[in-house]
């Protein structure tokens, strides 16, 4: 095994036995939510994976290794320490070489999951094509990574801090199979609707698992984006969210925020402006995605054992 890869003993055992494992990202913990809600959420998500019959693997970088499954102490440090790196593919070599504490984005987490052989990863929202892309060329590394890693990502779609139509186009170009889960529409994170129609729909976890098996039996590179809308009862007021997003984009523009700082800046801005309403919705949709991701991981492990 690679010395830069550290598998938590529970994760190692589960993978060796062909049991279901669900990857979780750490950027939402370090850069996506305020303390202590971030730590409570991270622990709750791991609990939900176990409750659903799988093993959680929160992925992060520390002490020169990519950790596939974090210790309780590491989770606490990620949630509370200042200066935690935000790690995508380009940052990984230096984060490892300098032995810093790093939180992996969707893209960084996908690298770890793929190296470890974890087929399902549940998160909140993915990165994508930013608004104003023709000026900034800002397209998240999440997109090319979903095109490479053989992992199904469960998310509540993407926030309209992004250009959602262009994000879907970029996913199509990259060959990422986007599946609406019990929906025909691409969900927009805090809200269920975006007005954008998806090409494919699945209505249960076993349909998703069969598509995963088909794609990877053929040895096609890349994965899936399973788009799981936030439950109706937890969805935010669309106009409230839209106003907060517009204000955040304007504030980011005038403060000159760009590059890897932009997404964390916008997330924090929206959390503050909506006075916790968005944070609550964020936690609910994460729990919902983790429950679905776990069900998909269980189904996929069952299919693989049977074949
Ligand atoms: N979008 C969200 N919540 C998040 C992120 C995105 O709604 O927490 C995080 C994820 O870790 C994602 C990263 O991979 O931001 C994307 O950052 P960037 O736009 O810099 O690629
Ligand atoms: Mn970017």
Coordinates of C-alpha atoms and ligand atoms in Angstrom, one line a residue:
X1 CA 0.0 0.0 0.0
X2 CA 1.2 3.5 -0.8
X3 CA 2.8 5.3 2.1
X4 CA 0.9 8.5 1.4
X5 CA -2.4 6.7 1.8
X6 CA -3.6 5.9 5.3
X7 CA -6.7 3.7 5.7
X8 CA -8.6 3.8 9.0
X9 CA -8.7 0.2 10.3
X10 CA -12.5 0.0 10.1
X11 CA -12.4 1.2 6.5
X12 CA -9.6 -1.3 5.6
X13 CA -11.6 -4.2 7.0
X14 CA -14.8 -3.2 5.3
X15 CA -13.1 -2.8 1.9
X16 CA -11.3 -6.1 2.3
X17 CA -14.6 -7.9 3.0
X18 CA -16.4 -6.2 0.1
X19 CA -18.7 -4.4 2.6
X20 CA -20.2 -1.0 1.8
X21 CA -18.2 2.2 2.5
X22 CA -19.3 5.8 2.1
X23 CA -16.8 8.5 1.6
X24 CA -17.4 12.0 3.1
X25 CA -15.5 15.2 2.4
X26 CA -13.8 17.5 4.9
X27 CA -14.0 20.9 3.2
X28 CA -17.6 21.2 4.3
X29 CA -16.3 20.7 7.8
X30 CA -13.3 23.1 7.6
X31 CA -14.6 25.7 5.2
X32 CA -18.3 25.2 4.6
X33 CA -19.9 25.6 8.0
X34 CA -19.2 27.5 11.3
X35 CA -18.0 25.8 14.5
X36 CA -19.4 23.9 16.3
X37 CA -22.2 23.1 13.9
X38 CA -19.6 21.7 11.5
X39 CA -18.3 19.2 14.0
X40 CA -21.7 18.1 15.1
X41 CA -22.7 17.7 11.5
X42 CA -19.5 15.7 10.6
X43 CA -20.2 13.3 13.6
X44 CA -23.9 13.0 12.7
X45 CA -23.1 12.1 9.1
X46 CA -20.7 9.3 10.2
X47 CA -23.4 8.0 12.6
X48 CA -26.0 8.0 9.8
X49 CA -23.7 5.9 7.5
X50 CA -23.2 3.3 10.3
X51 CA -26.9 3.3 11.1
X52 CA -27.5 2.5 7.4
X53 CA -25.2 -0.5 7.5
X54 CA -22.0 0.9 6.0
X55 CA -18.7 2.2 7.1
X56 CA -18.0 6.0 6.9
X57 CA -14.7 7.3 5.5
X58 CA -14.3 11.0 6.0
X59 CA -11.3 11.9 3.9
X60 CA -8.6 14.5 4.8
X61 CA -4.9 15.2 4.6
X62 CA -2.6 15.2 7.7
X63 CA 1.0 14.4 8.6
X64 CA 2.0 13.7 5.0
X65 CA -0.8 11.2 4.4
X66 CA -4.2 11.1 2.8
X67 CA -6.4 9.7 5.5
X68 CA -9.3 7.5 4.3
X69 CA -11.4 7.7 7.5
X70 CA -10.5 10.3 10.1
X71 CA -9.9 9.8 13.8
X72 CA -12.1 11.7 16.3
X73 CA -9.2 14.1 17.0
X74 CA -8.6 14.8 13.4
X75 CA -12.2 15.6 12.8
X76 CA -12.1 18.0 15.8
X77 CA -9.0 19.7 14.4
X78 CA -10.5 20.1 11.0
X79 CA -13.6 21.7 12.5
X80 CA -11.8 24.1 14.9
X81 CA -8.3 25.0 13.7
X82 CA -7.5 28.1 11.7
X83 CA -5.5 27.8 8.5
X84 CA -6.6 24.4 7.4
X85 CA -5.7 24.0 3.7
X86 CA -8.5 23.5 1.1
X87 CA -7.1 20.7 -1.0
X88 CA -8.0 19.9 -4.6
X89 CA -5.8 17.9 -7.0
X90 CA -3.3 20.7 -7.7
X91 CA -2.8 21.3 -3.9
X92 CA -2.4 17.7 -2.9
X93 CA 1.4 17.2 -3.6
X94 CA 2.4 20.3 -1.5
X95 CA -0.1 19.5 1.3
X96 CA 1.4 16.0 1.6
X97 CA 5.0 17.2 1.3
X98 CA 4.6 20.0 3.9
X99 CA 2.6 17.7 6.2
X100 CA -0.1 20.3 6.7
X101 CA -3.7 19.7 7.9
X102 CA -5.8 19.8 4.8
X103 CA -9.5 19.5 4.1
X104 CA -10.3 17.8 0.8
X105 CA -12.9 19.3 -1.5
X106 CA -15.2 17.1 -3.6
X107 CA -12.3 16.8 -6.1
X108 CA -9.7 15.9 -3.4
X109 CA -12.1 13.5 -1.7
X110 CA -12.7 11.8 -5.1
X111 CA -9.0 11.2 -5.5
X112 CA -8.8 9.5 -2.1
X113 CA -12.0 7.5 -2.6
X114 CA -10.9 6.3 -6.0
X115 CA -7.4 5.3 -4.7
X116 CA -8.9 3.4 -1.8
X117 CA -11.6 1.7 -4.0
X118 CA -14.6 3.4 -2.4
X119 CA -17.5 3.6 -4.9
X120 CA -19.9 6.1 -3.2
X121 CA -19.3 9.6 -1.8
X122 CA -22.1 11.7 -0.3
X123 CA -21.8 15.4 0.1
X124 CA -23.9 18.6 0.1
X125 CA -23.3 20.5 -3.2
X126 CA -20.6 20.1 -5.9
X127 CA -18.5 22.9 -7.3
X128 CA -19.0 23.7 -11.0
X129 CA -18.8 26.5 -13.5
X130 CA -18.9 29.9 -11.8
X131 CA -20.9 32.8 -13.0
X132 CA -18.8 35.2 -15.0
X133 CA -16.7 32.2 -16.3
X134 CA -15.9 34.0 -19.6
X135 CA -14.0 36.6 -17.5
X136 CA -12.6 34.4 -14.8
X137 CA -12.2 31.0 -16.3
X138 CA -13.3 29.7 -12.9
X139 CA -14.5 26.1 -13.3
X140 CA -14.2 23.9 -10.2
X141 CA -11.7 21.0 -10.3
X142 CA -14.7 18.9 -9.1
X143 CA -15.8 18.5 -12.7
X144 CA -12.7 17.0 -14.2
X145 CA -12.3 14.8 -11.1
X146 CA -15.9 13.4 -11.5
X147 CA -14.8 12.6 -15.1
X148 CA -11.9 10.5 -13.8
X149 CA -12.8 8.9 -10.5
X150 CA -15.0 5.7 -10.6
X151 CA -17.2 7.0 -7.8
X152 CA -20.8 8.0 -7.6
X153 CA -21.3 11.4 -5.9
X154 CA -24.6 12.0 -4.2
X155 CA -25.4 15.8 -3.9
X156 CA -28.3 18.1 -3.7
X157 CA -27.3 19.5 -7.1
X158 CA -25.4 22.7 -7.0
X159 CA -26.0 26.2 -5.5
X160 CA -27.0 29.0 -7.8
X161 CA -23.8 30.7 -6.7
X162 CA -22.8 28.8 -9.9
X163 CA -24.0 29.1 -13.4
X164 CA -26.1 25.9 -13.3
X165 CA -26.8 25.6 -17.1
X166 CA -23.1 25.8 -17.9
X167 CA -22.3 23.4 -15.0
X168 CA -24.6 20.8 -16.6
X169 CA -23.0 21.4 -20.0
X170 CA -19.5 20.9 -18.5
X171 CA -20.7 17.7 -16.8
X172 CA -22.0 16.4 -20.1
X173 CA -18.8 17.2 -22.0
X174 CA -16.9 15.4 -19.3
X175 CA -19.0 12.3 -19.6
X176 CA -20.3 12.4 -16.0
X177 CA -23.6 10.5 -15.8
X178 CA -26.0 12.8 -14.0
X179 CA -29.0 11.0 -12.6
X180 CA -32.0 12.8 -11.0
X181 CA -33.0 10.9 -7.9
X182 CA -36.8 10.7 -8.0
X183 CA -36.8 13.9 -10.0
X184 CA -36.6 15.0 -13.7
X185 CA -35.1 18.3 -12.7
X186 CA -31.6 19.4 -11.6
X187 CA -32.0 20.5 -7.9
X188 CA -30.4 23.7 -6.7
X189 CA -29.2 22.8 -3.3
X190 CA -31.4 24.9 -0.8
X191 CA -34.3 24.6 -3.2
X192 CA -35.7 21.7 -5.2
X193 CA -36.1 23.4 -8.5
X194 CA -33.7 25.0 -11.0
X195 CA -35.9 24.8 -14.2
X196 CA -33.2 22.6 -15.8
X197 CA -34.3 19.2 -17.1
X198 CA -32.0 16.2 -16.5
X199 CA -31.5 13.5 -19.1
X200 CA -31.8 10.5 -16.7
X201 CA -33.8 9.6 -13.7
X202 CA -33.6 6.8 -11.1
X203 CA -36.4 6.0 -8.6
X204 CA -34.5 3.7 -6.2
X205 CA -31.0 2.9 -5.0
X206 CA -30.8 -0.4 -6.9
X207 CA -31.3 1.4 -10.3
X208 CA -28.4 3.6 -9.4
X209 CA -26.3 0.6 -8.4
X210 CA -27.0 -1.2 -11.6
X211 CA -26.0 1.8 -13.7
X212 CA -22.7 2.0 -11.7
X213 CA -22.1 -1.7 -12.3
X214 CA -22.8 -1.3 -16.1
X215 CA -20.5 1.8 -16.4
X216 CA -17.6 0.2 -14.5
X217 CA -18.0 -3.4 -15.9
X218 CA -17.2 -1.7 -19.3
X219 CA -14.2 -0.1 -17.6
X220 CA -15.5 3.4 -18.5
X221 CA -13.5 6.0 -16.5
X222 CA -15.4 8.5 -14.4
X223 CA -18.4 8.5 -12.3
X224 CA -21.9 9.7 -11.5
X225 CA -23.6 12.7 -10.1
X226 CA -26.7 11.5 -8.3
X227 CA -28.8 14.7 -7.8
X228 CA -31.0 14.3 -4.8
X229 CA -33.4 17.2 -4.1
X230 CA -33.6 18.6 -0.6
X231 CA -36.8 17.3 1.1
X232 CA -39.7 19.7 0.6
X233 CA -40.2 20.4 4.3
X234 CA -36.6 21.5 4.7
X235 CA -36.3 23.6 1.5
X236 CA -35.5 27.2 2.0
X237 CA -37.6 30.2 0.7
X238 CA -36.3 30.5 -2.9
X239 CA -36.4 34.3 -3.0
X240 CA -34.6 34.6 0.4
X241 CA -31.8 32.4 -0.9
X242 CA -31.6 34.1 -4.3
X243 CA -31.3 37.5 -2.6
X244 CA -28.6 36.3 -0.3
X245 CA -26.7 34.8 -3.3
X246 CA -26.9 37.9 -5.3
X247 CA -25.7 40.0 -2.4
X248 CA -22.8 37.5 -1.8
X249 CA -21.7 37.7 -5.4
X250 CA -21.8 41.5 -5.3
X251 CA -19.8 41.5 -2.1
X252 CA -17.3 39.1 -3.4
X253 CA -16.8 41.2 -6.6
X254 CA -16.3 44.4 -4.7
X255 CA -13.9 42.7 -2.2
X256 CA -11.9 41.2 -5.1
X257 CA -12.4 37.6 -3.8
X258 CA -11.5 35.0 -6.3
X259 CA -9.9 31.6 -6.9
X260 CA -10.2 29.1 -4.1
X261 CA -11.4 31.7 -1.6
X262 CA -14.6 32.4 -3.6
X263 CA -16.7 29.4 -2.7
X264 CA -15.9 29.5 1.1
X265 CA -16.5 33.3 1.1
X266 CA -19.9 32.9 -0.6
X267 CA -21.0 30.0 1.7
X268 CA -20.1 32.0 4.8
X269 CA -21.8 35.1 3.5
X270 CA -25.1 33.3 2.7
X271 CA -25.0 31.6 6.2
X272 CA -24.7 35.0 7.8
X273 CA -27.3 36.8 5.7
X274 CA -29.9 34.1 6.1
X275 CA -29.2 34.0 9.9
X276 CA -28.9 30.2 10.1
X277 CA -31.8 29.3 7.8
X278 CA -29.4 28.2 5.2
X279 CA -27.2 26.3 7.7
X280 CA -30.2 24.4 8.9
X281 CA -31.2 23.5 5.3
X282 CA -27.6 22.6 4.6
X283 CA -27.5 20.1 7.5
X284 CA -30.8 18.5 6.5
X285 CA -29.8 18.0 2.9
X286 CA -26.5 16.5 3.9
X287 CA -28.3 14.0 6.1
X288 CA -30.6 13.2 3.3
X289 CA -27.8 12.7 0.8
X290 CA -25.8 10.5 3.3
X291 CA -28.8 8.3 3.8
X292 CA -29.2 7.9 0.1
X293 CA -25.5 7.4 -0.5
X294 CA -25.5 4.7 2.2
X295 CA -28.4 2.9 0.5
X296 CA -26.7 3.0 -2.8
X297 CA -23.4 1.7 -1.3
X298 CA -25.3 -1.2 0.3
X299 CA -27.0 -2.1 -3.0
X300 CA -23.8 -1.8 -5.0
X301 CA -21.9 -4.0 -2.5
X302 CA -24.7 -6.6 -2.7
X303 CA -24.6 -6.5 -6.5
X304 CA -20.9 -7.0 -6.6
X305 CA -21.0 -9.9 -4.1
X306 CA -23.6 -11.6 -6.2
X307 CA -21.7 -11.2 -9.5
Ligands
LIG1 N1 -20.6 24.0 -2.7 C1 -21.4 23.9 -1.7 N2 -20.9 23.6 -0.5 C2 -19.5 23.3 -0.3 C3 -18.7 23.3 -1.5 C4 -19.3 23.7 -2.7 O1 -22.6 24.1 -1.8 O2 -19.1 23.0 0.8 C5 -17.2 23.0 -1.3 C6 -16.9 21.6 -1.8 O3 -15.9 21.0 -1.0 C7 -16.5 21.7 -3.2 C8 -15.7 23.0 -3.1 O4 -15.7 20.7 -3.7 O5 -16.5 23.8 -2.2 C9 -15.6 23.7 -4.5 O6 -14.7 24.7 -4.4 P1 -14.2 25.5 -5.7 O7 -15.5 26.2 -6.2 O8 -13.1 26.4 -5.2 O9 -13.7 24.4 -6.7
LIG2 MN1 -12.3 27.8 -8.7

